Every structure is written in C-alpha cells, then in structure tokens.
mmCIF file of C-alpha atoms in Angstrom:
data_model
loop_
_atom_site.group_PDB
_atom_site.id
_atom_site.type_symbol
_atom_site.label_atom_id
_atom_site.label_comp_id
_atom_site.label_asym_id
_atom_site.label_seq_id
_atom_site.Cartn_x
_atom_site.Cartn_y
_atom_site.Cartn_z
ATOM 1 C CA UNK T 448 12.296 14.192 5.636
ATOM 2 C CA UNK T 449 13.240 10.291 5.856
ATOM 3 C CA UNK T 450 10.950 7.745 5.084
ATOM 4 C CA UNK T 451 12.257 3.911 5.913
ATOM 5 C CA UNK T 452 11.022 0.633 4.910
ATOM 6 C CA UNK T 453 11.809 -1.184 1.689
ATOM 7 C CA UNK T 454 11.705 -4.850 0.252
ATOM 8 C CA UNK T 455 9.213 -7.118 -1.746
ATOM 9 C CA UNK T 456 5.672 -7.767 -0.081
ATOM 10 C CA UNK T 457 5.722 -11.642 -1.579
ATOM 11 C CA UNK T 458 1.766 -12.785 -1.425
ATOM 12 C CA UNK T 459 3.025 -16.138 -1.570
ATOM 13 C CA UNK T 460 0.450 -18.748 -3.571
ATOM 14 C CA UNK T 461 -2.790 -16.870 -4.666
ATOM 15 C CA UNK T 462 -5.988 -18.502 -4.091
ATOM 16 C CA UNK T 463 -9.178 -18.254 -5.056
ATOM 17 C CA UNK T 464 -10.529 -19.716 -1.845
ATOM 18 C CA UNK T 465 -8.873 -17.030 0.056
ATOM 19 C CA UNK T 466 -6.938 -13.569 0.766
ATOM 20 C CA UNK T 467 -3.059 -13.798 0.223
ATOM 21 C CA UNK T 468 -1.490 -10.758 2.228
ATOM 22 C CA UNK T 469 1.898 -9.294 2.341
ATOM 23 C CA UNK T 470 3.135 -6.554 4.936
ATOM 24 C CA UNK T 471 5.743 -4.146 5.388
ATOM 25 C CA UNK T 472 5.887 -1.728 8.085
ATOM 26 C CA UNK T 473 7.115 2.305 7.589
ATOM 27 C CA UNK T 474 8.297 4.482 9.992
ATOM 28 C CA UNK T 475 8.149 8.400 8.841
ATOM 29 C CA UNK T 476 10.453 10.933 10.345
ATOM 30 C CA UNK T 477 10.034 15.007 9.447
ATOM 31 C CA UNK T 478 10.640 18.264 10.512
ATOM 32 C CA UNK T 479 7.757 19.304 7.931
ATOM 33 C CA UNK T 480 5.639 21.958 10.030
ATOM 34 C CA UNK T 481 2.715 20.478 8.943
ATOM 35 C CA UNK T 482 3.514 16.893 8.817
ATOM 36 C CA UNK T 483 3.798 14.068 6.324
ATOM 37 C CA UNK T 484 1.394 12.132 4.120
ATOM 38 C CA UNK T 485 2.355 9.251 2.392
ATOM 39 C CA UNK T 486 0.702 7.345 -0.401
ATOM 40 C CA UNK T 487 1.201 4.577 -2.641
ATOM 41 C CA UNK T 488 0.228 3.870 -6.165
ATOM 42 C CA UNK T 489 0.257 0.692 -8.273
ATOM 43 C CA UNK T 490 2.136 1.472 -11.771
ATOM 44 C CA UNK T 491 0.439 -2.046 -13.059
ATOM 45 C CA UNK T 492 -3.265 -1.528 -11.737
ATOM 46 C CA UNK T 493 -3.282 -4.356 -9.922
ATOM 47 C CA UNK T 494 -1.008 -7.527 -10.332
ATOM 48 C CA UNK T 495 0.476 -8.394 -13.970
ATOM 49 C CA UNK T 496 0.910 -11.706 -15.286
ATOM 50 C CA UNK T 497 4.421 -12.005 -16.231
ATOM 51 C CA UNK T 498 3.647 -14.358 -19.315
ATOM 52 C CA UNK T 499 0.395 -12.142 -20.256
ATOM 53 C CA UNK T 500 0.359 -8.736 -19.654
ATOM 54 C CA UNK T 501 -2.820 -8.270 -20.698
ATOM 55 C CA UNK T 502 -4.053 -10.363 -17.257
ATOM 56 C CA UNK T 503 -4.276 -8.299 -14.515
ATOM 57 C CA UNK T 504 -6.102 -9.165 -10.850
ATOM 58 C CA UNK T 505 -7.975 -6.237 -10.072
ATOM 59 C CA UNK T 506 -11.858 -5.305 -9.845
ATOM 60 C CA UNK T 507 -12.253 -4.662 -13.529
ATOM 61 C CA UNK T 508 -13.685 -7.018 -15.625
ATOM 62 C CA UNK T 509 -11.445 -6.116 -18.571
ATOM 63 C CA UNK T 510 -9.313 -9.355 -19.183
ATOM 64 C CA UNK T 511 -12.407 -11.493 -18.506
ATOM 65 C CA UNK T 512 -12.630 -11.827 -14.739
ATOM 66 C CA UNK T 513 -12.885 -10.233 -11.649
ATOM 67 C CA UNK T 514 -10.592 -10.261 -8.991
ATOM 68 C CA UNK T 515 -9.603 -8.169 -6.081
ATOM 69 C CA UNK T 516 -6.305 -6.551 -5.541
ATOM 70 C CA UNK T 517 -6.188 -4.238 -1.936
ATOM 71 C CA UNK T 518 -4.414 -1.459 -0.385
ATOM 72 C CA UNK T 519 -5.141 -1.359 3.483
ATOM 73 C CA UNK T 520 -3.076 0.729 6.381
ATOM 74 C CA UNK T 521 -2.985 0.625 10.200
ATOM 75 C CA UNK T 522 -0.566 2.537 12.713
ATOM 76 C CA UNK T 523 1.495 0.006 14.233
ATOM 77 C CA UNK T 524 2.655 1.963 17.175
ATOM 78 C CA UNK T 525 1.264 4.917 19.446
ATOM 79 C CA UNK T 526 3.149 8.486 18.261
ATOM 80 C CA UNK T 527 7.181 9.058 18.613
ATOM 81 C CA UNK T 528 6.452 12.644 18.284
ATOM 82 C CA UNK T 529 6.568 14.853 21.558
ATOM 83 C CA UNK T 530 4.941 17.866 19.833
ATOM 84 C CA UNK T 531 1.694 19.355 21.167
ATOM 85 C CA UNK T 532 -1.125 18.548 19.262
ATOM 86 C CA UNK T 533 0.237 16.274 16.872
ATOM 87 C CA UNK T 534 -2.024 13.847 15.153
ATOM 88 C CA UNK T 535 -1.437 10.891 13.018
ATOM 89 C CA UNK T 536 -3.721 8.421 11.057
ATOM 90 C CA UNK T 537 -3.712 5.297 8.775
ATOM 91 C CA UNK T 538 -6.693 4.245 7.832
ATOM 92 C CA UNK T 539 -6.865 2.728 4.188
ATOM 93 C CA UNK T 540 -8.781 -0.343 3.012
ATOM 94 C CA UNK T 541 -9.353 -0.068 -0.619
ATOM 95 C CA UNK T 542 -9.416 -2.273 -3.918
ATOM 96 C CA UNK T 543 -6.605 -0.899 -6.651
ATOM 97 C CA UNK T 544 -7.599 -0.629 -9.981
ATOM 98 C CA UNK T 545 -5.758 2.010 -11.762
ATOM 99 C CA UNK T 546 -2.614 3.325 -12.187
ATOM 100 C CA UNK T 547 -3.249 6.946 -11.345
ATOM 101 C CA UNK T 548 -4.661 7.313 -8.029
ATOM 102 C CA UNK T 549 -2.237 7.964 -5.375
ATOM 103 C CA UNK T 550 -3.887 6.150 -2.291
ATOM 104 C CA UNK T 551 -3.345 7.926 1.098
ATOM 105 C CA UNK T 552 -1.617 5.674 3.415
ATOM 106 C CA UNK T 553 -0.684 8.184 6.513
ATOM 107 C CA UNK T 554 -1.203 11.206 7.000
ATOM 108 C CA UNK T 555 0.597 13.484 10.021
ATOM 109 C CA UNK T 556 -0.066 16.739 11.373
ATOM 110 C CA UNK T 557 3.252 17.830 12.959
ATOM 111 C CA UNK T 558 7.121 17.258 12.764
ATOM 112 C CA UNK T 559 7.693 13.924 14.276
ATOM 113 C CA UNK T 560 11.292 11.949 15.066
ATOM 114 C CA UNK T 561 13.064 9.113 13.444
ATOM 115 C CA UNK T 562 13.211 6.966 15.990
ATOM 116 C CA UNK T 563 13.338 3.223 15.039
ATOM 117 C CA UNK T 564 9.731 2.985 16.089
ATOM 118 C CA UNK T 565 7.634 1.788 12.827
ATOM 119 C CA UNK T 566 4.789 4.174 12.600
ATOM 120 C CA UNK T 567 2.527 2.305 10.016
ATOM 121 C CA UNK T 568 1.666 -0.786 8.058
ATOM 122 C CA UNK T 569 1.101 -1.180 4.427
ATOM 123 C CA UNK T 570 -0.731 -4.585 3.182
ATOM 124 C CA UNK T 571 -0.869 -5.584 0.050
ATOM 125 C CA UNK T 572 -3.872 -8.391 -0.943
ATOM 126 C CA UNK T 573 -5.028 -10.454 -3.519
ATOM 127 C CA UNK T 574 -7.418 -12.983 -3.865
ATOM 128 C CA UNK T 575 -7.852 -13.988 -7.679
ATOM 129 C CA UNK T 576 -10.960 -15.512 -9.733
ATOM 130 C CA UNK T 577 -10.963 -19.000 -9.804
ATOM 131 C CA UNK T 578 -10.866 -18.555 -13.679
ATOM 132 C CA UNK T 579 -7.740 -16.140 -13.358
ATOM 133 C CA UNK T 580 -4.780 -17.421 -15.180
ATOM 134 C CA UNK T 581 -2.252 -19.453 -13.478
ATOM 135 C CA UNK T 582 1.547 -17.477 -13.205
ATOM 136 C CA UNK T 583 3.661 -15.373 -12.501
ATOM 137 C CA UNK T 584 2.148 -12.324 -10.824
ATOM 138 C CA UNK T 585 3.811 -8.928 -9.977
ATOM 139 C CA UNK T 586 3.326 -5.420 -9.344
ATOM 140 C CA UNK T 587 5.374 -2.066 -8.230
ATOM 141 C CA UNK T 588 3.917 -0.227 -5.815
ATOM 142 C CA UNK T 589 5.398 3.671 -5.871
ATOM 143 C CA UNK T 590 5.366 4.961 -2.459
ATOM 144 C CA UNK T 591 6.235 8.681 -1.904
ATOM 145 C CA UNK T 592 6.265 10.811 1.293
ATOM 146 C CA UNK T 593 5.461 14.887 0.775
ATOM 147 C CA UNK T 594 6.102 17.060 3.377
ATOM 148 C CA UNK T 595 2.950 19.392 4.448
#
C-alpha cells in the first residue's frame, strides 16, 4: 500500500474577515482487497500559537474565543482503478476540535493503481476571531492510510 503526498499546507495570513485555505492533493495506490481509507487527525486540536500554547483556533470556547479550524475533502480526478465495481469517495467538510478523532478523508472499495493520477484533496482552513491572538500559528496533521 503507497500513499503519496507530503509538504506544509501554509494558510498564509489569517483573517478574521475571511477563510485562509491550504491544499495538498493525495493519490492512494493498494492491492488491499477491500480498498483504502484514509484519515487525518490534528495532534494540536486545531492551530497552536507558538508563543501561547494555551491559544488554540478551533470551535471551543476554551481560551476565550471562538474560531473555526476545518477539515474538507474532494476527489480530484475520476478512478485509476480498472477493477469492476470499484468505488471511491471524499466527502469531508468538518470543523476540528480535538485531538482524537480520526476524520475520514477517502475511503475505497477495491485495489486501485499508483499511477501519478492524484486521487483526492485535503484542505486545511482557518478563519480566526477577531479577538484571537496575533502569531505564530501551527498544527500537525497525522494522516494514515489502512488497508480494508
């Protein structure tokens, strides 16, 4: 199973007037019977402030505002497979607030070829509180790829 894609989604200035977006596209490639699902989960629970680590953009209202922090995936490309009946999907939009939940960014249904043809995209946004903090802001995002 090979998974490619890798690099820093940079968000660029955060505003509170406005989404800042960053986007990297994956391309899967397995031999899994059952396909692939990927997921990704933030090991910050949003974005940290580098000077203050108790100041994170998220939903929660923990460090005194509210902010939004978001997950979303999209295919990018019809399938490189040539299997009968395979199946593929990326359909994520969600706000990231914890550390624990392993968000489902594509799933597949079949084995499926590396090809060089990007299968999906993974955005990263943020749009911060107008009270938020000025900084420094980072997160990791772990992505991992099981086989089904």
């Amino acid at each position: 199973m090979v998974i490619t894609g890798s690099g820093i989604i940079d968000l660029g200035t955060l505003s509170s007037a406005a989404y800042s977006s960053g986007t990297v596209n994956i391309e899967v490639g397995t031999n899994a019977v059952n396909g692939a699902v990927v997921t990704a989960k933030s090991t910050n629970g949003g974005l940290q402030n580098a000077s203050d680590s108790g100041q994170v953009l998220n939903a929660l209202a923990v460090d005194g505002s509210t902010d939004s922090y978001r997950f979303a995936s999209a295919l990018v490309a019809a399938t490189d497979s040539t299997i009968t009946g395979f199946a593929q999907s990326a359909t994520l939009s969600t706000e990231v607030s914890d550390t624990t939940t392993s968000h489902v960014l594509y799933t597949s249904n079949k084995p499926q070829a590396l090809t060089g043809t990007d299968d999906f995209s993974f955005t990263v946004s943020a749009q911060p509180n107008a009270q938020s903090p000025a900084g420094n802001y980072a997160d990791v995002v772990a992505v991992s790829v099981v086989g089904s």
